[in-house]
Amino acid sequence: MTDMGKLSRRAFLKALPAITAGAAAVPAKAAGPQPHWAMLIDVGACIGCQACTVACAMENQLPDGSYRTSVLTYVVKTGSSAGTLMLPRLCNHCEKPPCVPVCPVGATFKREDGIVLVDGERCVGCGYCVQACPYEARFINQRTGKADKCTFCAHRVEAGLLPACVETCVGGARIFGDLNDPDSELRQRLAANKGRVKVLKPEQGTRPQVFYIGLDEGIERRLSASAAGAGFVGKLSEGAAI
Amino acid sequence: MSAGIVQVIETVRESAWLPWAVQYFFLIGLSVGAFALSLPGIALRLPQWRAISQRALLVALLCGLTAPVALLADLHQPGRFLNFYLHPNVTSWMSWGSFFIPLYLASLVLYAWLAVRPALASRAAEGGRAARWYVRLAYGGHESRGALAAAVALAAIGAALVLVYTGMEIVVLEARPLWSTPLLPPVLFLTALAGAAGLVHLLHRASGDAAREGARRLNAVIVATQTLVLLAAAAWLATAFSGASASHAAALAQIIDTPALVGYAAWALAATLAALILAATKPHSGLLVGLIALHSAWMARWTLLMGGQGLSKLGEDYRAYELALGFDGVLGIVGTAGLWIFLYVVLTALLPWGEQSTGLTGAQS
C-alpha cells in the first residue's frame, strides 16, 4: 500500500477544501499593483453542462429565471451529420463599455482593474444600459428592480478566489486572470493561440475583455454552412481581438 | 432561424422597457405635436385656427402632464427619479431628458396660464363661491402679449429639446439596429404631429359651430404629416435596400427575417395609409380619422419599442412580447388613459378653455 493509500477518508476530506482554495487563489492573484482582469473561453472545452450557469446563480443569489452567465447551445447540421455548438456568454467587461455613457445617473462604471460594475444604491432601474449592451449581458433584476450583470465575481476575486463560473467549469473552458501578468495562464494561453483569438461583435467597437478560442475552425465551418450562421460567425470572425 | 442551425438552449431576456415606455413616448410626442398646433391660433393669432389651437393647447397640457407619470412608473420605484438630479451624467441623453422635460412642462404650463389668464379674471368677475380662487389664479388678469410670446419661445425651445432627446436616446443605441437609424427621429416627430391632430380632432368634434371648418384644417394637417411619414418610410427603405446606410440595411435585414415584426410594421403602415386616405377623401369627417391617426402614432411606437426589443442581439429567434394584464401591461396602459381623462375632467371643469372673453380668442381679443 502506498502512503496515499494510507490516508484516511477523514484526512482527505479535511485537506480537500484547502487544496481547492489554494488552487483557486493562485490564478486570481494579481502580479502587479494594478491587475486587469479578463477571461478566455475555450469553446472546444465547453461541454454545455451549464454548471457555470447554476454556480453563478447560486453564488450571486439571482431570482429564478435570471442568469448572469449561461451557455447558448446550438445544433448545427452539415450535410447528413449534425453537431453541437456551445457559446458560453457573460458580460464582456468591455474596454469601451456602451452601457457606461448611457447610464443617466452614472451608476454603471468601469473599475481600474477592468471590471464593469453597477452601483445598486444609485441605479434607478431605467433599463437604458440593458438596451445599450450588444451582448444581452444585462437584465433588470425582478427582485431589486435594478440593472444586474456579471461582476466577474468581484467579491470573490478581491478575496483571492476565482469567479464561481470558472471554479465550477467541468471542462476547464474558462480561464480567468490578470492581463497585466505575463506569467498568468491567461496571458500564456492568449499568446499560444495568437491569431485564433476572437471576441464577440468586434464591429461594435466595444473591445471586449472576454476572449474566445475554438470558434475559427470546425465550429466556424459548420456555422458558416447556413446563411444565418454565416452572418453570426462573420460577426465573431471579423477581427482578432489581440 | 435557418435550416442549418437550431438554437436549443437560450437565455430569454424580458423586455427592459415595458409598455410604460410606449405610453411615455406616445404622450410626450402628442404633447409636443399639440403644442405646435396651438401656435397658429394663440401665438400667431390666426382667427381661422383659433378653435383648433384652443383644443390643441389643452391636449398639449393633458398629455404633457400625464407622460412623466408613465416614465416614473417604468422606474419600478418612482422615488428613484431623485437620483437623476443628484447624479446627472452628461454623456447620457436620458440624463439630459430629465432636465428638458421639466423645462418644457414648466414653460408649457406658464404659456397655458398666460393664455387663459384674462378668462380667469372674467370668471372671477362673475362672482360666485369660487370667485376668490379665480381672482388669485388670474393674478390681475392682464393679457400680456409680450409675456405670452416669451413663454411660447421658452416652451418651443423645451419642445425642440424634448424632440431631440427622445430621438437621440434611441438612435445612439447601436446594439439595436432597428433603433439606431437616423431617419427615426423625424418619423417619430411626424407621427406625433399626426397623432396630436387626431386627438385634437376628437375633442374638437364636441366644440360646436366651428367644428366643420376645424375638421377640414386638421384633416389637412393629417394628410400632410401622414404623407411625410410615408415619404420618410420610403426613404428609410431606399437607403436600406441600396446599402447607402449600413444601420438601415442591418435594421431591414432583421425585420425581413422576423414575420412578427413585419406584421407589426404592416399594421402601423396600414393605419397611416388609412388615416391619410380618409382625411383626404372625407375632409370634414373627424371621429374615425382622428381615432386612426391617434392609433397610427401609438402603433408606430409600439412596433418600434416593444417589437424592437423582441429582436435578439445574440441569438436568432424573435421573442414576441406578451402583454401582461397587470400593472406593467394592460393596467398600465389603461391607467395612463384614466389619468389623462381625470385631468381632462379637472382642467375643463375648473378652467375657462375657449371662452369667448378669454385671451384664447386670439385675433378677436
XYZ file of C-alpha atoms in Angstrom:
607
model
C 0.000 0.000 0.000
C 1.350 3.492 -0.840
C 1.485 6.460 1.508
C -1.506 7.961 -0.291
C -3.363 4.792 0.266
C -2.762 5.129 3.991
C -4.627 8.495 4.104
C -7.896 8.164 5.902
C -11.061 9.369 4.219
C -11.500 11.908 7.020
C -7.987 13.357 6.460
C -8.554 13.510 2.725
C -11.867 15.363 3.065
C -10.337 17.770 5.578
C -7.495 18.581 3.205
C -9.681 18.968 0.114
C -11.066 22.492 0.823
C -7.558 23.801 1.438
C -6.332 22.342 -1.828
C -9.307 23.790 -3.702
C -8.925 27.220 -2.173
C -5.219 27.190 -2.890
C -5.750 26.213 -6.492
C -8.398 28.902 -6.836
C -6.293 31.621 -5.291
C -3.224 31.225 -7.449
C -4.628 32.255 -10.855
C -6.623 35.170 -9.426
C -3.647 36.693 -7.686
C -2.597 39.978 -9.223
C 1.032 40.228 -10.278
C 1.485 43.980 -10.148
C -0.066 46.827 -8.247
C -2.943 47.114 -10.712
C -4.371 43.977 -12.298
C -6.518 43.982 -15.399
C -8.948 41.101 -15.148
C -10.114 39.263 -18.235
C -11.387 35.858 -19.294
C -10.593 33.438 -22.084
C -13.177 30.869 -23.117
C -12.073 27.753 -24.927
C -15.263 26.806 -26.741
C -13.861 23.411 -27.655
C -13.518 22.511 -23.985
C -17.082 23.503 -23.101
C -19.394 20.515 -22.747
C -22.543 22.580 -22.265
C -23.290 21.226 -18.792
C -24.461 24.645 -17.526
C -22.604 24.131 -14.247
C -21.328 27.693 -14.665
C -24.886 28.946 -15.080
C -26.022 27.271 -11.876
C -22.904 28.192 -9.890
C -23.280 31.838 -10.842
C -26.973 31.879 -9.959
C -26.254 30.281 -6.588
C -23.211 32.420 -5.785
C -24.983 35.661 -6.625
C -28.432 34.665 -5.360
C -30.220 35.528 -8.567
C -34.008 35.371 -8.878
C -35.477 32.327 -10.613
C -35.054 32.534 -14.349
C -32.360 35.214 -14.278
C -28.788 34.430 -15.288
C -25.622 36.490 -15.392
C -23.919 33.826 -17.453
C -25.247 30.918 -19.462
C -24.231 28.649 -22.288
C -26.123 29.174 -25.512
C -26.355 25.863 -27.301
C -26.868 25.304 -30.998
C -27.329 22.185 -33.072
C -25.581 22.627 -36.382
C -26.394 20.398 -39.322
C -23.918 19.944 -42.134
C -24.996 17.576 -44.893
C -26.069 14.353 -43.248
C -24.242 14.983 -39.982
C -25.073 17.238 -37.069
C -23.023 18.664 -34.259
C -23.449 20.837 -31.211
C -22.008 24.288 -30.680
C -21.714 25.835 -27.252
C -21.306 29.550 -26.691
C -20.692 30.477 -23.058
C -21.612 34.096 -22.622
C -21.425 36.711 -19.906
C -20.645 40.392 -19.509
C -17.660 41.149 -21.731
C -16.303 43.806 -19.349
C -15.559 45.887 -22.438
C -12.739 48.413 -22.575
C -15.252 50.786 -24.166
C -18.460 49.635 -22.483
C -21.512 51.149 -24.231
C -23.520 50.685 -21.038
C -21.460 53.268 -19.127
C -22.030 56.515 -21.063
C -25.778 55.961 -21.419
C -26.456 55.478 -17.703
C -28.371 58.629 -16.705
C -27.140 58.597 -13.116
C -23.601 57.261 -13.532
C -24.449 54.070 -11.674
C -22.563 51.885 -14.148
C -18.815 52.264 -14.148
C -15.584 50.512 -15.086
C -13.054 49.981 -12.348
C -9.308 50.442 -12.735
C -8.947 46.657 -12.688
C -11.186 46.358 -15.761
C -14.335 45.074 -14.065
C -17.588 46.798 -15.079
C -19.968 47.120 -12.151
C -23.336 48.618 -11.223
C -23.767 50.754 -8.119
C -27.011 49.323 -6.803
C -27.601 52.266 -4.500
C -27.582 54.711 -7.382
C -29.184 52.645 -10.146
C -32.736 53.769 -10.979
C -33.701 50.670 -12.966
C -34.398 52.619 -16.155
C -33.074 49.765 -18.328
C -31.126 52.063 -20.642
C -27.892 50.111 -20.082
C -29.752 46.883 -20.858
C -30.694 48.306 -24.253
C -27.161 49.585 -24.909
C -25.383 46.284 -24.258
C -24.787 44.416 -27.549
C -24.238 41.127 -25.726
C -27.504 40.818 -23.793
C -25.373 40.622 -20.692
C -27.622 42.839 -18.613
C -31.132 42.494 -17.285
C -33.458 44.081 -14.777
C -33.370 42.032 -11.600
C -37.000 41.277 -10.772
C -36.265 41.282 -7.057
C -34.459 44.611 -6.878
C -35.889 46.337 -9.946
C -32.364 47.425 -10.859
C -29.792 46.574 -13.510
C -27.926 43.326 -12.914
C -24.991 41.714 -14.660
C -21.877 39.581 -14.278
C -19.315 41.174 -11.961
C -16.529 38.638 -12.638
C -17.483 37.715 -9.046
C -15.591 40.796 -7.872
C -16.278 39.892 -4.250
C -14.516 36.558 -4.750
C -11.680 37.999 -6.822
C -10.968 40.577 -4.121
C -10.669 37.671 -1.688
C -8.187 35.944 -3.987
C -10.678 33.450 -5.369
C -11.794 32.675 -8.893
C -15.215 33.639 -10.236
C -17.777 30.956 -9.424
C -18.290 30.026 -13.089
C -14.542 29.460 -13.590
C -14.118 27.410 -10.480
C -17.102 25.233 -11.377
C -16.312 24.706 -15.051
C -16.050 20.972 -15.605
C -14.082 21.139 -18.838
C -11.765 23.964 -17.784
C -13.155 26.034 -20.605
C -12.999 29.322 -18.714
C -9.603 30.806 -17.924
C -9.665 33.875 -15.720
C -6.663 36.000 -14.916
C -4.678 39.192 -14.999
C -3.801 40.573 -18.415
C -1.025 42.599 -16.817
C 0.685 39.469 -15.534
C 2.852 37.940 -18.289
C 3.158 34.735 -16.278
C -0.574 34.202 -15.858
C -2.188 31.244 -17.575
C -4.492 33.691 -19.306
C -1.636 35.550 -20.970
C 0.139 32.340 -21.870
C -2.961 30.807 -23.425
C -3.692 34.004 -25.326
C -0.140 34.076 -26.636
C -0.233 30.400 -27.566
C -3.419 30.931 -29.557
C -2.427 34.170 -31.220
C -4.374 34.617 -34.432
C -7.153 32.321 -33.264
C -8.496 34.535 -30.517
C -11.853 36.164 -31.239
C -14.246 38.473 -29.485
C -17.986 38.769 -29.947
C -19.213 41.531 -32.247
C -15.909 43.348 -32.805
C -17.687 45.671 -35.228
C -19.376 47.315 -32.251
C -16.010 48.738 -31.210
C -16.518 47.822 -27.569
C -13.182 45.974 -27.180
C -14.454 43.082 -25.057
C -12.216 41.584 -22.392
C -13.796 38.155 -22.707
C -11.937 36.294 -25.427
C -12.847 33.135 -27.292
C -10.789 30.405 -28.911
C -12.063 27.390 -30.786
C -14.552 29.204 -32.967
C -12.344 29.563 -36.020
C -12.087 26.007 -37.291
C -14.676 23.267 -37.004
C -17.373 25.352 -35.384
C -16.923 28.256 -37.743
C -17.057 25.996 -40.792
C -20.185 24.297 -39.542
C -21.897 27.550 -38.718
C -20.983 29.224 -41.975
C -22.792 26.438 -43.824
C -26.061 28.313 -43.324
C -26.803 31.846 -44.345
C -27.874 32.911 -40.881
C -24.888 31.156 -39.390
C -22.572 32.923 -41.810
C -23.843 36.238 -40.559
C -23.477 35.183 -36.972
C -19.960 33.827 -37.322
C -18.980 36.705 -39.533
C -19.512 38.918 -36.565
C -17.331 36.651 -34.479
C -14.582 36.447 -37.043
C -14.207 39.919 -38.389
C -11.171 40.713 -36.325
C -8.768 39.102 -33.972
C -9.010 40.687 -30.578
C -5.314 40.738 -29.792
C -33.802 30.535 -37.989
C -32.076 28.821 -40.880
C -32.426 25.116 -41.598
C -28.744 24.530 -40.832
C -28.600 25.824 -37.309
C -31.068 25.449 -34.476
C -30.707 27.146 -31.146
C -31.703 24.624 -28.497
C -30.779 26.454 -25.285
C -31.190 30.182 -24.965
C -31.494 32.581 -22.061
C -34.669 34.570 -22.502
C -34.321 38.179 -21.504
C -37.504 40.000 -20.605
C -38.100 43.419 -22.148
C -36.317 46.033 -20.067
C -38.640 48.743 -21.293
C -42.267 47.937 -20.579
C -45.428 49.368 -22.186
C -44.943 52.313 -19.833
C -42.188 53.425 -22.213
C -44.569 53.254 -25.177
C -47.075 55.342 -23.244
C -44.405 57.897 -22.370
C -43.089 58.281 -25.921
C -46.675 58.398 -27.192
C -47.918 61.037 -24.738
C -44.865 63.308 -24.781
C -44.944 63.163 -28.597
C -48.631 64.086 -28.627
C -47.930 66.940 -26.233
C -45.199 68.415 -28.420
C -47.317 67.898 -31.561
C -50.326 69.556 -29.926
C -48.133 72.413 -28.712
C -47.146 73.022 -32.340
C -50.840 73.030 -33.333
C -51.610 75.551 -30.596
C -49.265 78.140 -32.044
C -51.173 79.391 -35.131
C -54.316 80.354 -33.218
C -52.774 81.584 -29.958
C -49.209 82.756 -30.613
C -49.732 83.883 -34.222
C -53.380 84.900 -33.608
C -54.712 83.485 -36.856
C -58.508 83.629 -36.419
C -59.211 80.580 -38.590
C -57.042 78.474 -36.267
C -58.454 79.839 -33.012
C -60.762 76.967 -32.086
C -58.257 74.309 -33.080
C -55.422 75.931 -31.157
C -57.547 76.202 -28.020
C -58.137 72.449 -28.072
C -54.525 71.793 -29.023
C -53.233 73.728 -26.016
C -55.491 71.687 -23.752
C -54.234 68.458 -25.373
C -50.603 69.576 -25.012
C -51.156 70.214 -21.332
C -53.060 66.989 -20.677
C -50.555 64.762 -22.474
C -47.586 66.671 -21.097
C -48.767 66.224 -17.511
C -49.602 62.538 -17.971
C -46.421 61.487 -19.794
C -43.906 61.784 -16.937
C -46.116 59.617 -14.726
C -45.693 56.750 -17.191
C -41.952 57.410 -17.185
C -41.777 57.291 -13.391
C -43.757 54.051 -13.345
C -41.140 52.430 -15.594
C -38.508 53.032 -12.901
C -40.162 50.362 -10.701
C -39.902 52.767 -7.753
C -40.943 56.356 -8.548
C -38.824 57.937 -5.789
C -35.720 56.922 -7.700
C -36.226 59.885 -10.008
C -34.345 61.986 -7.448
C -31.105 60.280 -8.491
C -31.481 61.874 -11.932
C -30.881 65.234 -10.272
C -28.446 64.121 -7.582
C -26.159 62.255 -10.007
C -26.575 63.632 -13.552
C -24.417 62.116 -16.290
C -23.609 64.480 -19.159
C -22.898 61.642 -21.606
C -26.413 60.249 -21.296
C -29.289 61.571 -23.379
C -31.711 60.218 -20.797
C -29.974 62.324 -18.166
C -30.376 65.415 -20.328
C -34.011 64.476 -20.824
C -34.608 64.643 -17.091
C -33.824 68.360 -17.321
C -35.557 69.014 -20.645
C -38.892 67.552 -19.517
C -39.366 69.949 -16.566
C -38.209 72.861 -18.724
C -40.775 72.018 -21.372
C -43.600 71.327 -18.938
C -42.972 74.388 -16.778
C -42.904 76.688 -19.808
C -45.974 74.939 -21.254
C -47.916 75.485 -18.019
C -46.788 79.115 -17.984
C -47.871 79.521 -21.605
C -51.281 77.973 -20.865
C -51.752 80.122 -17.786
C -50.918 83.319 -19.668
C -53.339 82.273 -22.392
C -56.287 81.697 -20.043
C -55.408 84.453 -17.597
C -57.910 87.060 -18.897
C -60.651 84.436 -18.858
C -59.804 83.615 -15.263
C -60.335 87.269 -14.418
C -63.688 87.181 -16.221
C -64.691 84.140 -14.185
C -63.717 85.992 -11.040
C -65.815 88.976 -12.085
C -68.846 86.743 -12.490
C -68.831 86.173 -8.746
C -69.920 83.002 -7.006
C -68.331 80.768 -4.409
C -65.160 80.157 -6.406
C -64.622 83.763 -7.392
C -61.877 84.406 -4.837
C -59.925 81.433 -6.156
C -60.206 82.715 -9.715
C -59.023 86.120 -8.528
C -55.890 84.519 -7.163
C -55.375 82.353 -10.230
C -55.821 85.312 -12.586
C -53.247 87.345 -10.633
C -54.528 90.600 -12.054
C -55.949 89.058 -15.209
C -53.927 91.150 -17.609
C -53.420 89.979 -21.145
C -49.718 90.340 -21.726
C -48.748 89.531 -25.294
C -45.078 90.045 -24.511
C -45.105 87.556 -21.643
C -47.088 85.123 -23.751
C -44.563 85.380 -26.572
C -41.708 84.776 -24.120
C -43.460 81.736 -22.662
C -44.130 80.404 -26.159
C -40.469 80.854 -27.085
C -39.374 79.039 -23.932
C -41.865 76.224 -24.495
C -40.753 75.951 -28.136
C -37.144 75.534 -27.003
C -38.269 72.962 -24.448
C -40.338 71.116 -27.064
C -37.419 71.063 -29.502
C -35.109 69.730 -26.795
C -37.641 67.050 -25.881
C -37.851 66.017 -29.538
C -34.067 65.912 -29.861
C -33.517 63.947 -26.681
C -36.259 61.375 -27.270
C -34.924 60.771 -30.778
C -31.258 60.648 -29.807
C -31.957 58.484 -26.780
C -32.951 55.726 -29.168
C -30.664 56.458 -32.105
C -27.451 56.162 -30.054
C -28.239 52.545 -29.169
C -26.089 50.836 -31.789
C -26.768 47.486 -30.165
C -30.260 47.646 -31.673
C -30.017 48.261 -35.439
C -33.752 48.927 -35.705
C -33.431 51.846 -33.313
C -30.077 53.148 -34.462
C -31.352 54.608 -37.715
C -31.007 58.334 -38.461
C -34.435 58.689 -40.052
C -36.200 57.513 -36.924
C -36.427 60.858 -35.038
C -38.155 62.662 -37.943
C -40.608 59.791 -38.285
C -41.351 59.949 -34.571
C -41.995 63.677 -34.766
C -44.241 63.411 -37.829
C -46.309 60.587 -36.357
C -46.577 62.575 -33.125
C -47.889 65.582 -35.038
C -50.412 63.412 -36.879
C -51.483 61.756 -33.631
C -51.885 65.129 -31.943
C -54.047 66.315 -34.846
C -56.102 63.147 -34.388
C -56.620 63.756 -30.685
C -57.470 67.427 -31.230
C -59.951 66.160 -33.846
C -61.709 64.089 -31.237
C -62.016 66.969 -28.770
C -62.879 69.434 -31.495
C -65.927 67.449 -32.590
C -67.669 68.473 -29.401
C -66.824 72.150 -29.767
C -69.893 73.178 -31.805
C -70.304 75.580 -34.671
C -66.694 75.834 -35.847
C -66.164 72.075 -35.820
C -66.697 71.534 -39.550
C -64.141 74.094 -40.650
C -61.744 72.957 -37.970
C -62.064 69.352 -39.118
C -61.029 70.362 -42.597
C -57.886 72.067 -41.291
C -56.985 69.166 -39.018
C -57.508 66.735 -41.871
C -55.155 68.841 -43.985
C -52.545 68.523 -41.217
C -53.096 64.757 -41.091
C -52.794 64.436 -44.879
C -49.551 66.414 -44.852
C -47.970 64.604 -41.903
C -49.001 61.114 -42.980
C -47.688 61.803 -46.485
C -44.381 62.889 -44.996
C -44.366 59.776 -42.783
C -44.791 57.593 -45.863
C -42.075 59.513 -47.717
C -39.744 59.092 -44.744
C -40.576 55.380 -44.638
C -39.822 55.146 -48.367
C -36.511 56.960 -47.853
C -35.734 54.592 -44.969
C -36.358 51.574 -47.194
C -34.436 53.082 -50.116
C -31.325 53.704 -48.013
C -31.652 50.216 -46.552
C -32.063 48.378 -49.871
C -29.384 50.418 -51.624
C -26.930 49.897 -48.809
C -26.383 53.654 -48.551
C -26.873 53.386 -44.802
C -25.352 50.411 -43.010
C -27.572 50.881 -39.981
C -30.723 50.960 -42.130
C -29.586 47.871 -44.037
C -28.911 45.998 -40.778
C -32.313 47.009 -39.429
C -34.076 45.902 -42.597
C -32.297 42.546 -42.515
C -33.618 41.978 -39.005
C -37.161 42.969 -39.923
C -37.324 40.837 -43.063
C -36.255 37.758 -41.106
C -38.942 38.347 -38.493
C -42.531 37.723 -39.626
C -43.976 39.078 -36.362
C -42.177 42.370 -36.848
C -43.234 42.538 -40.484
C -46.798 42.158 -39.224
C -46.379 44.992 -36.714
C -44.857 47.246 -39.363
C -47.593 46.394 -41.862
C -50.229 47.235 -39.277
C -48.604 50.591 -38.491
C -48.272 51.316 -42.214
C -51.890 50.349 -42.881
C -53.068 52.676 -40.104
C -51.003 55.506 -41.594
C -52.431 54.882 -45.051
C -55.990 54.605 -43.728
C -55.716 57.914 -41.900
C -54.239 59.555 -44.994
C -56.930 58.241 -47.365
C -59.800 59.032 -45.010
C -58.518 62.530 -44.265
C -58.013 63.205 -47.981
C -61.327 61.810 -49.214
C -63.553 62.948 -46.339
C -62.087 66.313 -45.337
C -64.948 67.189 -42.976
C -65.059 63.915 -41.060
C -63.455 63.814 -37.659
C -64.170 60.877 -35.398
C -62.848 57.971 -37.451
C -59.869 59.745 -38.971
C -58.967 61.157 -35.567
C -59.045 57.728 -33.959
C -56.995 56.131 -36.729
C -54.392 58.909 -36.740
C -54.088 58.552 -32.983
C -53.774 54.801 -33.253
C -51.200 55.159 -36.019
C -48.959 57.226 -33.737
C -49.324 54.704 -30.903
C -48.752 51.717 -33.169
C -45.556 53.228 -34.568
C -44.158 53.444 -31.038
C -45.392 50.002 -30.026
C -43.781 48.496 -33.134
C -40.549 50.297 -32.515
C -40.176 49.820 -28.772
C -41.912 46.571 -27.889
C -41.418 44.936 -31.287
C -37.803 46.074 -31.423
C -36.960 44.629 -28.023
C -38.086 41.216 -29.244
C -35.130 41.097 -31.603
C -32.369 39.077 -30.021
C -28.885 40.583 -30.049
C -27.043 37.270 -29.933
C -29.499 34.512 -30.761
C -31.628 34.288 -33.816
C -35.143 33.755 -32.522
C -37.638 36.566 -32.213
C -39.143 36.781 -28.755
C -42.607 38.249 -29.073
C -43.628 40.419 -26.159
C -46.626 39.050 -24.312
C -48.789 41.828 -22.968
C -49.385 41.183 -19.281
C -52.759 42.023 -17.768
C -51.337 43.656 -14.652
C -49.614 46.844 -13.610
C -46.774 46.525 -16.118
C -49.089 45.737 -19.036
C -52.752 46.415 -19.770
C -53.371 48.018 -16.389
C -50.540 50.458 -17.001
C -51.921 51.452 -20.407
C -55.461 51.815 -19.084
C -54.106 53.634 -16.031
C -52.367 56.329 -18.053
C -55.536 56.741 -20.140
C -57.510 57.028 -16.901
C -55.155 59.691 -15.571
C -55.497 61.584 -18.842
C -59.309 61.500 -18.582
C -59.193 62.557 -14.932
C -57.010 65.546 -15.805
C -59.310 66.361 -18.709
C -62.312 66.448 -16.400
C -60.487 68.562 -13.817
C -58.965 71.058 -16.269
C -62.119 71.508 -18.353
C -64.331 71.762 -15.273
C -62.225 74.325 -13.452
C -60.509 76.347 -16.154
C -62.143 78.520 -18.810
C -60.922 76.896 -22.031
C -62.136 78.503 -25.195
C -64.486 81.046 -23.687
C -65.154 83.989 -25.942
C -63.887 86.504 -23.404
C -60.564 84.767 -22.906
C -57.125 85.579 -24.135
C -57.501 82.414 -26.175
C -59.753 84.317 -28.569
C -56.652 85.331 -30.486
C -57.371 87.869 -33.213
C -60.751 88.705 -31.738
C -59.264 89.874 -28.472
